[in-house]
Each structure stands twice: as C-alpha cells, then as structure tokens.
PDB file of C-alpha atoms in Angstrom:
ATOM      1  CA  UNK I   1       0.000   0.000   0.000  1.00  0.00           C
ATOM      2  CA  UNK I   2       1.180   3.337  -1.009  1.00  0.00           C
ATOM      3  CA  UNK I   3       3.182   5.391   2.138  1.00  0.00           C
ATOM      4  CA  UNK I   4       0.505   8.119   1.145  1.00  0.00           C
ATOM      5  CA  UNK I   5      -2.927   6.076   1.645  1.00  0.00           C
ATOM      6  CA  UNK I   6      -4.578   6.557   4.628  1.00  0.00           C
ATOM      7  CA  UNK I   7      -7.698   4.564   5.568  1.00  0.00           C
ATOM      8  CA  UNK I   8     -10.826   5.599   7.556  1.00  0.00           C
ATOM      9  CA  UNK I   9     -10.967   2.183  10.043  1.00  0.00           C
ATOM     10  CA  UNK I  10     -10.163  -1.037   9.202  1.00  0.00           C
ATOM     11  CA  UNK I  11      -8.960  -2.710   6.004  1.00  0.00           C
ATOM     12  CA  UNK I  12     -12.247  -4.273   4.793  1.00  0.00           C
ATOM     13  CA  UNK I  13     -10.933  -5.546   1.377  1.00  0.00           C
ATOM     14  CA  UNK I  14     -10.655  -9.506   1.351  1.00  0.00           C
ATOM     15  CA  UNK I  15      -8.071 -11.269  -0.597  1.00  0.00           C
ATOM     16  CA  UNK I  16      -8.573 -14.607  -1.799  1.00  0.00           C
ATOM     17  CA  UNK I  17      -5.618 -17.329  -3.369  1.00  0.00           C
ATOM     18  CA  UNK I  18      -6.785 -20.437  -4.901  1.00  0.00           C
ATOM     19  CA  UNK I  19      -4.017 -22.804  -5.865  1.00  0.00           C
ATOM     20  CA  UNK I  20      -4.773 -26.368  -7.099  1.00  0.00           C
ATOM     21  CA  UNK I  21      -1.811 -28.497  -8.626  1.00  0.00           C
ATOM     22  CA  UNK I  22      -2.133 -31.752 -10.508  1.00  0.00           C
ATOM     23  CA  UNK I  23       0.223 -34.873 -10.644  1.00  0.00           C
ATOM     24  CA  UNK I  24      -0.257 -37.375 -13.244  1.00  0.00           C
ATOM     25  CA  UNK I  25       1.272 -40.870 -13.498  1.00  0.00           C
ATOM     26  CA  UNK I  26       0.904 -43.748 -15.590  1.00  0.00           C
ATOM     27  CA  UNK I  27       0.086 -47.111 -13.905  1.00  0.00           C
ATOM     28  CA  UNK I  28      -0.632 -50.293 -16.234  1.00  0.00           C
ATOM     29  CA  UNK I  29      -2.087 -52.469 -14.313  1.00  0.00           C
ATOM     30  CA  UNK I  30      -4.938 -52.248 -11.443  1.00  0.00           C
ATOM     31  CA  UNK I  31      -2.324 -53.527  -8.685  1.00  0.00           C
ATOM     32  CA  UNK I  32       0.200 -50.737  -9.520  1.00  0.00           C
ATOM     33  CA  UNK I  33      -3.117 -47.776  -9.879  1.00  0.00           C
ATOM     34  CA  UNK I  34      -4.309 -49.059  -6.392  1.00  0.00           C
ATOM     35  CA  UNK I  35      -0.537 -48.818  -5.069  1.00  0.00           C
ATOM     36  CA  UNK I  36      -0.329 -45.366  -6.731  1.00  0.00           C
ATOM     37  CA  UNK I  37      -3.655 -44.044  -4.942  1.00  0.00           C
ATOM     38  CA  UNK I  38      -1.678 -45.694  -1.396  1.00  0.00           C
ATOM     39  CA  UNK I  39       1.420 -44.008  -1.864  1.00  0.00           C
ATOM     40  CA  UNK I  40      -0.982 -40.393  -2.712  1.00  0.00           C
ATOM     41  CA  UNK I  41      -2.760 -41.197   0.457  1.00  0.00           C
ATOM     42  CA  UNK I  42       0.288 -41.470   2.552  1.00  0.00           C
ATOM     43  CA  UNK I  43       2.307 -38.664   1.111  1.00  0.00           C
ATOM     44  CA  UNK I  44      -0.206 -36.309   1.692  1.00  0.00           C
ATOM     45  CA  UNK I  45      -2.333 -36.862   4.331  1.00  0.00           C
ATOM     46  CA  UNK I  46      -3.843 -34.528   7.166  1.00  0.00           C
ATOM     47  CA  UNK I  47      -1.219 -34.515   8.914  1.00  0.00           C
ATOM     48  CA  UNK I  48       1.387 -33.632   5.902  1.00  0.00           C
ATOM     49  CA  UNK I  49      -1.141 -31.781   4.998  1.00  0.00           C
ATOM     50  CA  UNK I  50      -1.813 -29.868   8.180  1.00  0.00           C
ATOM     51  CA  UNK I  51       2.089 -29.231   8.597  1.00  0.00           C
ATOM     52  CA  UNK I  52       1.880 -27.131   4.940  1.00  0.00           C
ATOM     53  CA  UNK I  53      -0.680 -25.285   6.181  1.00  0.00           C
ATOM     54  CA  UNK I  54       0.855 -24.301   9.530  1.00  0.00           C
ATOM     55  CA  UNK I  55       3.753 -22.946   7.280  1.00  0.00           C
ATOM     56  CA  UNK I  56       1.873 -20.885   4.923  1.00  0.00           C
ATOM     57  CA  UNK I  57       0.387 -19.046   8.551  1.00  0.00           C
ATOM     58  CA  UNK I  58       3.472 -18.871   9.760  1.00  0.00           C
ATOM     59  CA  UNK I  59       4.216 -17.384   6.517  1.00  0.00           C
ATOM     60  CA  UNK I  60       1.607 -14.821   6.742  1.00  0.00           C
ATOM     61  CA  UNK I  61       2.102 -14.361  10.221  1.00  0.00           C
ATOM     62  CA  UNK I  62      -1.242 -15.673  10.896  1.00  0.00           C
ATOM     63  CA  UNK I  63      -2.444 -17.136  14.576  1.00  0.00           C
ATOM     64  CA  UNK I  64      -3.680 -20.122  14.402  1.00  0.00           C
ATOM     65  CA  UNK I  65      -7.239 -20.160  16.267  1.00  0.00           C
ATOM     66  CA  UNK I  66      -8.291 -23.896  15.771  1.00  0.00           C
ATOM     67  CA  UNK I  67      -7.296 -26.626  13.201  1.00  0.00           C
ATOM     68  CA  UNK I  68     -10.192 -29.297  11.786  1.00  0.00           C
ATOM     69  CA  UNK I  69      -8.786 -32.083   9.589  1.00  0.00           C
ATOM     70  CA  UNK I  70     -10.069 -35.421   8.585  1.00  0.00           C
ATOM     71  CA  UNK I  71      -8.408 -38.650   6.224  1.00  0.00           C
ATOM     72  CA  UNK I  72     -11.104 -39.954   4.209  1.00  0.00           C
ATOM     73  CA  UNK I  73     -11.838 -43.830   3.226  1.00  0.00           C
ATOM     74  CA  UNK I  74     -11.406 -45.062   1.157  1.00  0.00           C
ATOM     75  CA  UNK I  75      -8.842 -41.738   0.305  1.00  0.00           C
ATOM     76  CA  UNK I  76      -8.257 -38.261   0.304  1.00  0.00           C
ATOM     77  CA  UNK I  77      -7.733 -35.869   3.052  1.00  0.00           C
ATOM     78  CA  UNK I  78      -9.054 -32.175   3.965  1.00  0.00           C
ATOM     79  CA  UNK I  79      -7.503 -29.436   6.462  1.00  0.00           C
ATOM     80  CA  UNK I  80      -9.516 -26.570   7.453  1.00  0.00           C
ATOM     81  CA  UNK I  81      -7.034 -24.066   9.898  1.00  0.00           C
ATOM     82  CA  UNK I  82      -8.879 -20.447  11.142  1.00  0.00           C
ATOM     83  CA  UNK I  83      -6.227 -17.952  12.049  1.00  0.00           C
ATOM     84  CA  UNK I  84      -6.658 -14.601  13.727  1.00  0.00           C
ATOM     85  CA  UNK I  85      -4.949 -11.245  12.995  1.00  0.00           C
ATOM     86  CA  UNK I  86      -1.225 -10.434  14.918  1.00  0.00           C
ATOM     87  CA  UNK I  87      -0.534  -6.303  14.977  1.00  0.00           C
ATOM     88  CA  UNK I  88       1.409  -5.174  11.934  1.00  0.00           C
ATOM     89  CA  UNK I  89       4.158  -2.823  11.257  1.00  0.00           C
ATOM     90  CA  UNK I  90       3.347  -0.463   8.890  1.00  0.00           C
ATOM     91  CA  UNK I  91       6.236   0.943   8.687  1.00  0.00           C
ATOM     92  CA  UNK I  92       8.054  -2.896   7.731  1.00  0.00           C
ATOM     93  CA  UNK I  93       7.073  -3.138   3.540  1.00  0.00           C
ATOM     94  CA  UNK I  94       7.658  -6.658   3.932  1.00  0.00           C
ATOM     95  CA  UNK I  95       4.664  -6.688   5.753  1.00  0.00           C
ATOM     96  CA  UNK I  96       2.516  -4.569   4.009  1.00  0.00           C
ATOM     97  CA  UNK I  97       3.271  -5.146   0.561  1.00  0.00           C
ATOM     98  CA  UNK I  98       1.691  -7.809  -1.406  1.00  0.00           C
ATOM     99  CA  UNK I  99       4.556 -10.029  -2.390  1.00  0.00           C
ATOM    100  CA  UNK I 100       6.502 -11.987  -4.083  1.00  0.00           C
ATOM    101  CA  UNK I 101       7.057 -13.666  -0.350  1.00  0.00           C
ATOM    102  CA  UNK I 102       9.498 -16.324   1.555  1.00  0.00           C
ATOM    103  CA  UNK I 103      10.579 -19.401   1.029  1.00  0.00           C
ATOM    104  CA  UNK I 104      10.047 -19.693   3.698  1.00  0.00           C
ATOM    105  CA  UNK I 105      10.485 -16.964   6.775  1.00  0.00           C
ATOM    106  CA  UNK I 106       8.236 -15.470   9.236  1.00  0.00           C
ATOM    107  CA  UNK I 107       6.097 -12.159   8.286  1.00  0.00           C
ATOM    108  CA  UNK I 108       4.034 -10.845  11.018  1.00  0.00           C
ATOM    109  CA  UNK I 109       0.840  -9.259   9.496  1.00  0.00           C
ATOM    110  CA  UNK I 110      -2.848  -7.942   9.974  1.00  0.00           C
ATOM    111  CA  UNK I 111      -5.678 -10.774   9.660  1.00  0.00           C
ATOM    112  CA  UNK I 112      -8.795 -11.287  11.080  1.00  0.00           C
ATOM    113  CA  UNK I 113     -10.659 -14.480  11.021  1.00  0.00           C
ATOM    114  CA  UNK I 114      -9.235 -15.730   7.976  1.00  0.00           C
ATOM    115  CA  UNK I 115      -8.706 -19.298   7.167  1.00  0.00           C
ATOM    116  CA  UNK I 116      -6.536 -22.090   4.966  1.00  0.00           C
ATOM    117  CA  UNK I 117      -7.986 -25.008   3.730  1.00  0.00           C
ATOM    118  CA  UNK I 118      -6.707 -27.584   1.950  1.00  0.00           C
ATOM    119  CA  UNK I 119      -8.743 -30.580  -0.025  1.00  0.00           C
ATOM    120  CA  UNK I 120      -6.832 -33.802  -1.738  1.00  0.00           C
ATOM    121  CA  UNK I 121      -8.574 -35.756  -4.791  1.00  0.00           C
ATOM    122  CA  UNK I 122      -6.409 -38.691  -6.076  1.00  0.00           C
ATOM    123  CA  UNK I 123      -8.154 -40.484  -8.816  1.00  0.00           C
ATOM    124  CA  UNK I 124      -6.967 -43.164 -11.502  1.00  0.00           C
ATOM    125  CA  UNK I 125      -8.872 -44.255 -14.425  1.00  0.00           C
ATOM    126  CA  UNK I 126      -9.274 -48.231 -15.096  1.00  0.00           C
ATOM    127  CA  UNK I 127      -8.963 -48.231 -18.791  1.00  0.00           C
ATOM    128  CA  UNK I 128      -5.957 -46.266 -19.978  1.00  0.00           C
ATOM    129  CA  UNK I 129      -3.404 -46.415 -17.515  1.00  0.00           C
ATOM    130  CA  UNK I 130      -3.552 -42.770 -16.203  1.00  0.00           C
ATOM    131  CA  UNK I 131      -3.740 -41.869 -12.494  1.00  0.00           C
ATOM    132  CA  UNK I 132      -4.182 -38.182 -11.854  1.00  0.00           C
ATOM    133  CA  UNK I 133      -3.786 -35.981  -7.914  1.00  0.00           C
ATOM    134  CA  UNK I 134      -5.260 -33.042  -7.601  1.00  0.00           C
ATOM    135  CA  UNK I 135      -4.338 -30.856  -4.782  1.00  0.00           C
ATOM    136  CA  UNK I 136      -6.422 -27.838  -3.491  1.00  0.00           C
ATOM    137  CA  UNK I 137      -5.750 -25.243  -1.195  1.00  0.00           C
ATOM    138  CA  UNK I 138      -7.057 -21.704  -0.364  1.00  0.00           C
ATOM    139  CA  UNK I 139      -5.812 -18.753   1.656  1.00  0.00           C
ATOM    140  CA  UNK I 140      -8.194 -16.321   2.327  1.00  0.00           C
ATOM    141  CA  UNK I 141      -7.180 -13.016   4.490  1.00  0.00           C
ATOM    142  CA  UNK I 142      -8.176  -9.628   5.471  1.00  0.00           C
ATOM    143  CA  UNK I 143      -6.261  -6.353   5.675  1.00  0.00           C
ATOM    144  CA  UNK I 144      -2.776  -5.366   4.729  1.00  0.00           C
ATOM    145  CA  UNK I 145      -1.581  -8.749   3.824  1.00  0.00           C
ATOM    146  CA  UNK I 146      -1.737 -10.577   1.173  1.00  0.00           C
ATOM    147  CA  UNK I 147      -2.175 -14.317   0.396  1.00  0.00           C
ATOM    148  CA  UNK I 148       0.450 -13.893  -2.742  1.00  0.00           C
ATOM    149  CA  UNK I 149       3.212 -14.109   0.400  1.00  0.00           C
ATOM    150  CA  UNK I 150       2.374 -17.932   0.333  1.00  0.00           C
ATOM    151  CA  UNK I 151       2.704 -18.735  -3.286  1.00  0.00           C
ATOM    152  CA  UNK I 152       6.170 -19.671  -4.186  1.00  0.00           C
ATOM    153  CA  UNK I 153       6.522 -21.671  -0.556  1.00  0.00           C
ATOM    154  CA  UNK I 154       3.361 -23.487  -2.032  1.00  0.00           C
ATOM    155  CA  UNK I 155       4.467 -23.670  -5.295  1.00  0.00           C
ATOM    156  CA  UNK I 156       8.255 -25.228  -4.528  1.00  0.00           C
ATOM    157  CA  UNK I 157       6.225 -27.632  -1.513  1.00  0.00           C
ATOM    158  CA  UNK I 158       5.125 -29.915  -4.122  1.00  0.00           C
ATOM    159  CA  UNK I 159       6.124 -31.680  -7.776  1.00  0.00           C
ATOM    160  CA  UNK I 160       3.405 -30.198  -9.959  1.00  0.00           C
ATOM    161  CA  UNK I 161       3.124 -30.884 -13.534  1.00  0.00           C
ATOM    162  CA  UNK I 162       0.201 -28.215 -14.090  1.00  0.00           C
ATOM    163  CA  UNK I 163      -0.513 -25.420 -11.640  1.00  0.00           C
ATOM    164  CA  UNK I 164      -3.881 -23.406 -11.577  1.00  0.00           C
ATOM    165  CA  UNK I 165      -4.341 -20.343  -9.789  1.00  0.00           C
ATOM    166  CA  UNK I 166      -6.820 -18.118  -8.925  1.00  0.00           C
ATOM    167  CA  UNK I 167      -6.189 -14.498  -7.088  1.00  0.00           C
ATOM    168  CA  UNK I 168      -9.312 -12.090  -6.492  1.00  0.00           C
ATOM    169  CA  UNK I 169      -9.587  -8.927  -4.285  1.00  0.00           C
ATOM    170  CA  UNK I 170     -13.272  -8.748  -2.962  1.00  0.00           C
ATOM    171  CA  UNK I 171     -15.220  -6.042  -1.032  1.00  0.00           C
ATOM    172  CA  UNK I 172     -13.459  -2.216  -0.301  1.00  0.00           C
ATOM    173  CA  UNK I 173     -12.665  -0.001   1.936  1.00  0.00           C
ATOM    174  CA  UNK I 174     -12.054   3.938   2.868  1.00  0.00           C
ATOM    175  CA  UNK I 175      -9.688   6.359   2.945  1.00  0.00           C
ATOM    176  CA  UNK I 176     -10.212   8.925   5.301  1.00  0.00           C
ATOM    177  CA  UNK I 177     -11.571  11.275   2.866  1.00  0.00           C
ATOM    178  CA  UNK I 178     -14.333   8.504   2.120  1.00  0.00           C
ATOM    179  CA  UNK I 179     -13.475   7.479  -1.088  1.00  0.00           C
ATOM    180  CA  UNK I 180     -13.702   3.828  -1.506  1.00  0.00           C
ATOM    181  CA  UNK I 181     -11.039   1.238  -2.563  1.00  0.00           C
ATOM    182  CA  UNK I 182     -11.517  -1.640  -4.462  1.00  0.00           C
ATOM    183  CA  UNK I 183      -7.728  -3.102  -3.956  1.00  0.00           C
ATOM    184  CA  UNK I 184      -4.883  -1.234  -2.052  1.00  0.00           C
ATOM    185  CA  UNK I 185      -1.992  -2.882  -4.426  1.00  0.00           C
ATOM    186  CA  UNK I 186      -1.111  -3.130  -7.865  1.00  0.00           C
ATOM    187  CA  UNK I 187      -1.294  -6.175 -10.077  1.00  0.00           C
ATOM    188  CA  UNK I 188      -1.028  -7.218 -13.362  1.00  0.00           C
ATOM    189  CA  UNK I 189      -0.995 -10.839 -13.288  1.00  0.00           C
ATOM    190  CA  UNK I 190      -0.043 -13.902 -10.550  1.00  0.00           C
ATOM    191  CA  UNK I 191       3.114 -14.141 -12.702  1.00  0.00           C
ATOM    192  CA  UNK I 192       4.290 -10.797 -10.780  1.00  0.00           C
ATOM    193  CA  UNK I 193       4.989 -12.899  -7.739  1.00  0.00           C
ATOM    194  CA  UNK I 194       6.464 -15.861  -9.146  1.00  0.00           C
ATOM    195  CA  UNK I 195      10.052 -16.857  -8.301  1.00  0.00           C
ATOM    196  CA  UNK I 196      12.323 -16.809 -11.172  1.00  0.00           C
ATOM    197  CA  UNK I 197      12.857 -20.711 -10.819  1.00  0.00           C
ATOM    198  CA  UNK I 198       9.307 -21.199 -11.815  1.00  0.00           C
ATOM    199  CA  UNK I 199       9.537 -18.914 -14.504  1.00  0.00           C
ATOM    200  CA  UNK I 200      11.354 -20.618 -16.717  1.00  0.00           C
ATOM    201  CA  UNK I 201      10.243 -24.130 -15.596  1.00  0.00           C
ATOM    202  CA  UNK I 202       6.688 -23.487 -16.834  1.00  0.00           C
ATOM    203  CA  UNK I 203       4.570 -22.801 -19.991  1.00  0.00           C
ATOM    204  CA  UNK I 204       2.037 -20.034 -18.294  1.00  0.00           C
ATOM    205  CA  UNK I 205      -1.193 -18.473 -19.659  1.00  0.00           C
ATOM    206  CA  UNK I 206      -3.308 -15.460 -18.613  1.00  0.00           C
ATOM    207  CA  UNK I 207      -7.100 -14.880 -17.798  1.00  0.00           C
ATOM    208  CA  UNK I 208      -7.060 -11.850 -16.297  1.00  0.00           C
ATOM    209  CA  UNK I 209      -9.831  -9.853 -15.924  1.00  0.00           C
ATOM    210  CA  UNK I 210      -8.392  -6.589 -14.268  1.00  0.00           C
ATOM    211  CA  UNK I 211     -11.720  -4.313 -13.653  1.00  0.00           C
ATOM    212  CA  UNK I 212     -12.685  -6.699 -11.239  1.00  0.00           C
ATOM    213  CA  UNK I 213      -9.987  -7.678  -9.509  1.00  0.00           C
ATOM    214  CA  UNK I 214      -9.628 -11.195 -10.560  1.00  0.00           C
ATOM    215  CA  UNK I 215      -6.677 -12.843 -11.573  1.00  0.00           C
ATOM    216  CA  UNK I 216      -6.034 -16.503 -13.603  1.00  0.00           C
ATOM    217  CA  UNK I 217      -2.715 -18.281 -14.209  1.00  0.00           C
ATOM    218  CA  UNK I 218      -2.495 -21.718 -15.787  1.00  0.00           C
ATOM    219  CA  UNK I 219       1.686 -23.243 -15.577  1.00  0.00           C
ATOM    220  CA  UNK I 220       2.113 -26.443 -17.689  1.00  0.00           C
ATOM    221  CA  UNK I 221       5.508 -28.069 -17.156  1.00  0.00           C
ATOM    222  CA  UNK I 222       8.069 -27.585 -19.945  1.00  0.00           C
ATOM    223  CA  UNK I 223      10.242 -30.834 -19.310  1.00  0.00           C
ATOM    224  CA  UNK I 224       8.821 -34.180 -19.793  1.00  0.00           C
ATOM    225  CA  UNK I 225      10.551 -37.116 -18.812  1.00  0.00           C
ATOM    226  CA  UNK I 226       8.992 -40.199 -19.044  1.00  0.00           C
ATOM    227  CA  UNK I 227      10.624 -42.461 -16.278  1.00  0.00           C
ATOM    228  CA  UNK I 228       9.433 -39.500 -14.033  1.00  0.00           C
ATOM    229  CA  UNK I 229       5.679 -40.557 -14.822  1.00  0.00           C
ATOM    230  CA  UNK I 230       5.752 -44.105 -14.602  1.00  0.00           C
ATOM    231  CA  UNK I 231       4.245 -46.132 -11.423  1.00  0.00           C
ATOM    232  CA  UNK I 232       5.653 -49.239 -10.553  1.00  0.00           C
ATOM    233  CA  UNK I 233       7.903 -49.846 -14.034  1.00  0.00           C
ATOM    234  CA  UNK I 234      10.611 -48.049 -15.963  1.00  0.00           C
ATOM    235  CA  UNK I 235      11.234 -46.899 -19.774  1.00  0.00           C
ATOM    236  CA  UNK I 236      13.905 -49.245 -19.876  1.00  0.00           C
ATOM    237  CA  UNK I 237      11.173 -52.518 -19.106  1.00  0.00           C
ATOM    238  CA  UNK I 238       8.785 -51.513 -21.823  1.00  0.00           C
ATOM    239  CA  UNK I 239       9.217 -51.540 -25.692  1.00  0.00           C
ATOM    240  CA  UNK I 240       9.727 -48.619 -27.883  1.00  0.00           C
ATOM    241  CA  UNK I 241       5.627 -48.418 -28.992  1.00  0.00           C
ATOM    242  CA  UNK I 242       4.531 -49.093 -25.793  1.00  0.00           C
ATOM    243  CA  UNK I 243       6.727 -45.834 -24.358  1.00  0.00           C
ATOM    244  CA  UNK I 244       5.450 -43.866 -27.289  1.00  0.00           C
ATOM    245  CA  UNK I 245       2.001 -44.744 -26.662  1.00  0.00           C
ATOM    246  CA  UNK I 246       2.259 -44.124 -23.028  1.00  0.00           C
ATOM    247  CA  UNK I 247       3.541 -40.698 -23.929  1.00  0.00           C
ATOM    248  CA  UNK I 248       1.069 -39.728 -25.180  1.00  0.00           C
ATOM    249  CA  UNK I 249      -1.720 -40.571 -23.405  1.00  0.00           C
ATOM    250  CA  UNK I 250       0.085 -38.788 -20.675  1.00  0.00           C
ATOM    251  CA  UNK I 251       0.563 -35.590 -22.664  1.00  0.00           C
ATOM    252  CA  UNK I 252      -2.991 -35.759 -23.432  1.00  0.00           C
ATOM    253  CA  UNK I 253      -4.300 -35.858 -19.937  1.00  0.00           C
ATOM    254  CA  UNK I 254      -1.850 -32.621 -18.878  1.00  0.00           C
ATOM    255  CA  UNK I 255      -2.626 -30.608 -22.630  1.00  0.00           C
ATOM    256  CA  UNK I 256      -7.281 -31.531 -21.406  1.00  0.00           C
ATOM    257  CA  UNK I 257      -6.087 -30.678 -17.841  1.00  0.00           C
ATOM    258  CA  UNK I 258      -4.247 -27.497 -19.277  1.00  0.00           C
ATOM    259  CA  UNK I 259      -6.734 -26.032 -21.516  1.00  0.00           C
ATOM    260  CA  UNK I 260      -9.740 -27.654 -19.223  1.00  0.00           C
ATOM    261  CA  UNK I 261     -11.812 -28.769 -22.704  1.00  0.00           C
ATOM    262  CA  UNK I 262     -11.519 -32.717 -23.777  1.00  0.00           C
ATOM    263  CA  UNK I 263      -9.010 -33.028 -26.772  1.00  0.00           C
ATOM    264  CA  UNK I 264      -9.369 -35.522 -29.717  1.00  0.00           C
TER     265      UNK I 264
END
C-alpha cells in the first residue's frame, strides 16, 4: 500500500488465493493404480497436509485459532485451519506489501478471522493407464496482507506438472476522505509474484480480468521425462511403442487438464 494512503478504520478488502496443482502418473495395471492411490494417500495426508498449512500461517504471520482435519476412506484428506490477525508494522514493507514472499520466513501481518484449507482428490482411471492428484488449497485473508506471500513456498512444496491459480480482491474499503477502494496494491498478473525458478520451468497463460480484480494463471511443465511418470515400471522394461504410446496418453491428460476442454 502506497506510504501516502490513509484509511478511515479497518482494512475491509478480502483477498482470496486459490491454488490447485495436478500430478499425473501412468500405472498399467490395477495392482500398480491401487498402489499409486496408497502411496498419494500417505504422502499427503492430514497430517502432511496440516504441517503445509501451519507454514503458509506462519508465513503470513497468521495465529492459528483452531485446526479441523479429517483422512477420508477409502482416500483423500481435507484441512480446514482459522487464524486470527497479529498487529502489523506499517512501517516494515515486507509486511505490508503484497509479495513476491518467503521461502520460507516469518512475516508478522494484519488478519482477522481468515482461514486455509486444503482438499486432496487422487483419482486413476481403469482403462488407460492414467492416475491423476489433484491438490487444493485456499488462503483467504483480510487487511494489509496478502495471500500472494504464500505462493512460491506453495508452489516449490510440491512436484506439480500443471498449476492453476486463482487471485481475487473482494469487497473495499475507505480512505479517510471517504473514497472507496476496491484493492490497495497493484497487479497485473499472478506471474508478478512468481520466483524466477518457476519462470522458466513453466509454460504459463493469462485470464485476467483486471476491472474486477480477478486474476487466472495456468503453468504447464516444460520438461517431460517419461521415467518420471511411470508407477511401478521403468522406460527401460517396456518396448519402444509401448513408451510412445504411453507418452502420449500422458501428454494428453496434462494438454485436457491445461486447456480444461476434452481433446481428440
């Protein structure tokens, strides 16, 4: 926020972050998809899942006020967390600025009832081979801070081959003249707070739709490696078809995921 912007009251604007990745994997047969879907399950469950949520709010320098979280049969997991606000220090612009943020340190900053949650969807399907894990999670805060301070820890906490996020601004608030504010930082795009890393690791797309405050980003991964998607075998144990065909099944599934339409 500008050293020259004064508000009447409290910082009323609301700040929302949506960030869901995807992992995809190939697994032949229905032993190795069931073992895939295990191994999901017990690399991120609540309680991996809670710990990644504990360091976003210590992150944000939230409080953390209660935690819910709950493993799911037969899987999937989901981690609520409601924080409350710590006293900022407006004259710190690590604090009140929106980002890009650590990975990771402490920031103390202003929220007020805001909350985390994270939601985990593995899924496999029984007649091609391909096993996809979709991740959610959502940081929603008031005032002066900003959820964007959580992206890149997010982003480097977990092997993503596609990356969708979501950033809005909602409500306003005052200066002390009463004019209202509809956001209290500038923004062109998600890709403003992304480390330098993830840059050049991803293919990234824009939906932006600036007059109201709402902000898309799609990142596809640009390497593609195809021992790195195989369950339970290696390139070197199938046969040169096979691999190809593999390939691109797996290509498909990230290009349908990427564009979110069904491909021929």
């Amino acid at each position: 926020m500008s050293d020259n912007l004064r508000l009447h009251g409290f910082n009323n604007l609301t700040s929302s972050l949506s960030f869901n990745i995807y992992d995809i994997c190939y697994a032949k047969t229905e032993e190795q998809r069931a073992a895939y879907i295990d191994y999901i399950d017990e690399l991120y469950n609540a309680e991996r899942l809670t710990q990644i949520l504990k360091d976003v709010t210590n992150i944000i320098g939230a409080h953390v006020l209660n935690i819910a979280r709950q493993d799911y049969e037969p899987h999937g997991a989901s981690v609520t967390i409601l924080i409350a606000e710590h006293e900022l220090d407006e004259s710190n612009p690590e604090q009140t600025e929106p980002g890009p943020g650590p990975l990771p340190e402490t920031v103390v900053a202003h929220l007020d009832k805001s909350h985390v949650t994270v939601h985990s969807y593995p899924e496999s399907h029984p007649d091609n081979g391909i096993s996809t894990f979709r991740l959610d999670i959502d940081v929603s805060t008031c005032g002066h801070i900003s959820p964007l301070k959580a992206l890149n820890y997010l982003i480097h906490s977990f092997d993503s081959d596609i990356v969708t996020m979501d950033y809005r601004v909602r409500g306003f608030t005052r200066d002390v003249d009463g004019k209202k504010l509809f956001i209290d930082h500038d923004i062109t795009s998600i890709q403003d707070y992304l480390a330098e890393d993830t840059k050049h690791a991803y293919q990234m797309i824009d939906v932006n739709v600036y007059q109201e405050n709402m902000f898309h980003t799609k990142m596809l991964l640009k390497d593609f490696e195809l021992d790195n998607y195989l369950f339970g075998t290696s390139r070197r144990d199938i046969t040169f078809e096979e691999a190809r065909d593999i390939e691109s099944r797996l290509r498909k599934e990230m290009l349908e995921i990427f564009y979110s339409r069904n491909l021929d």
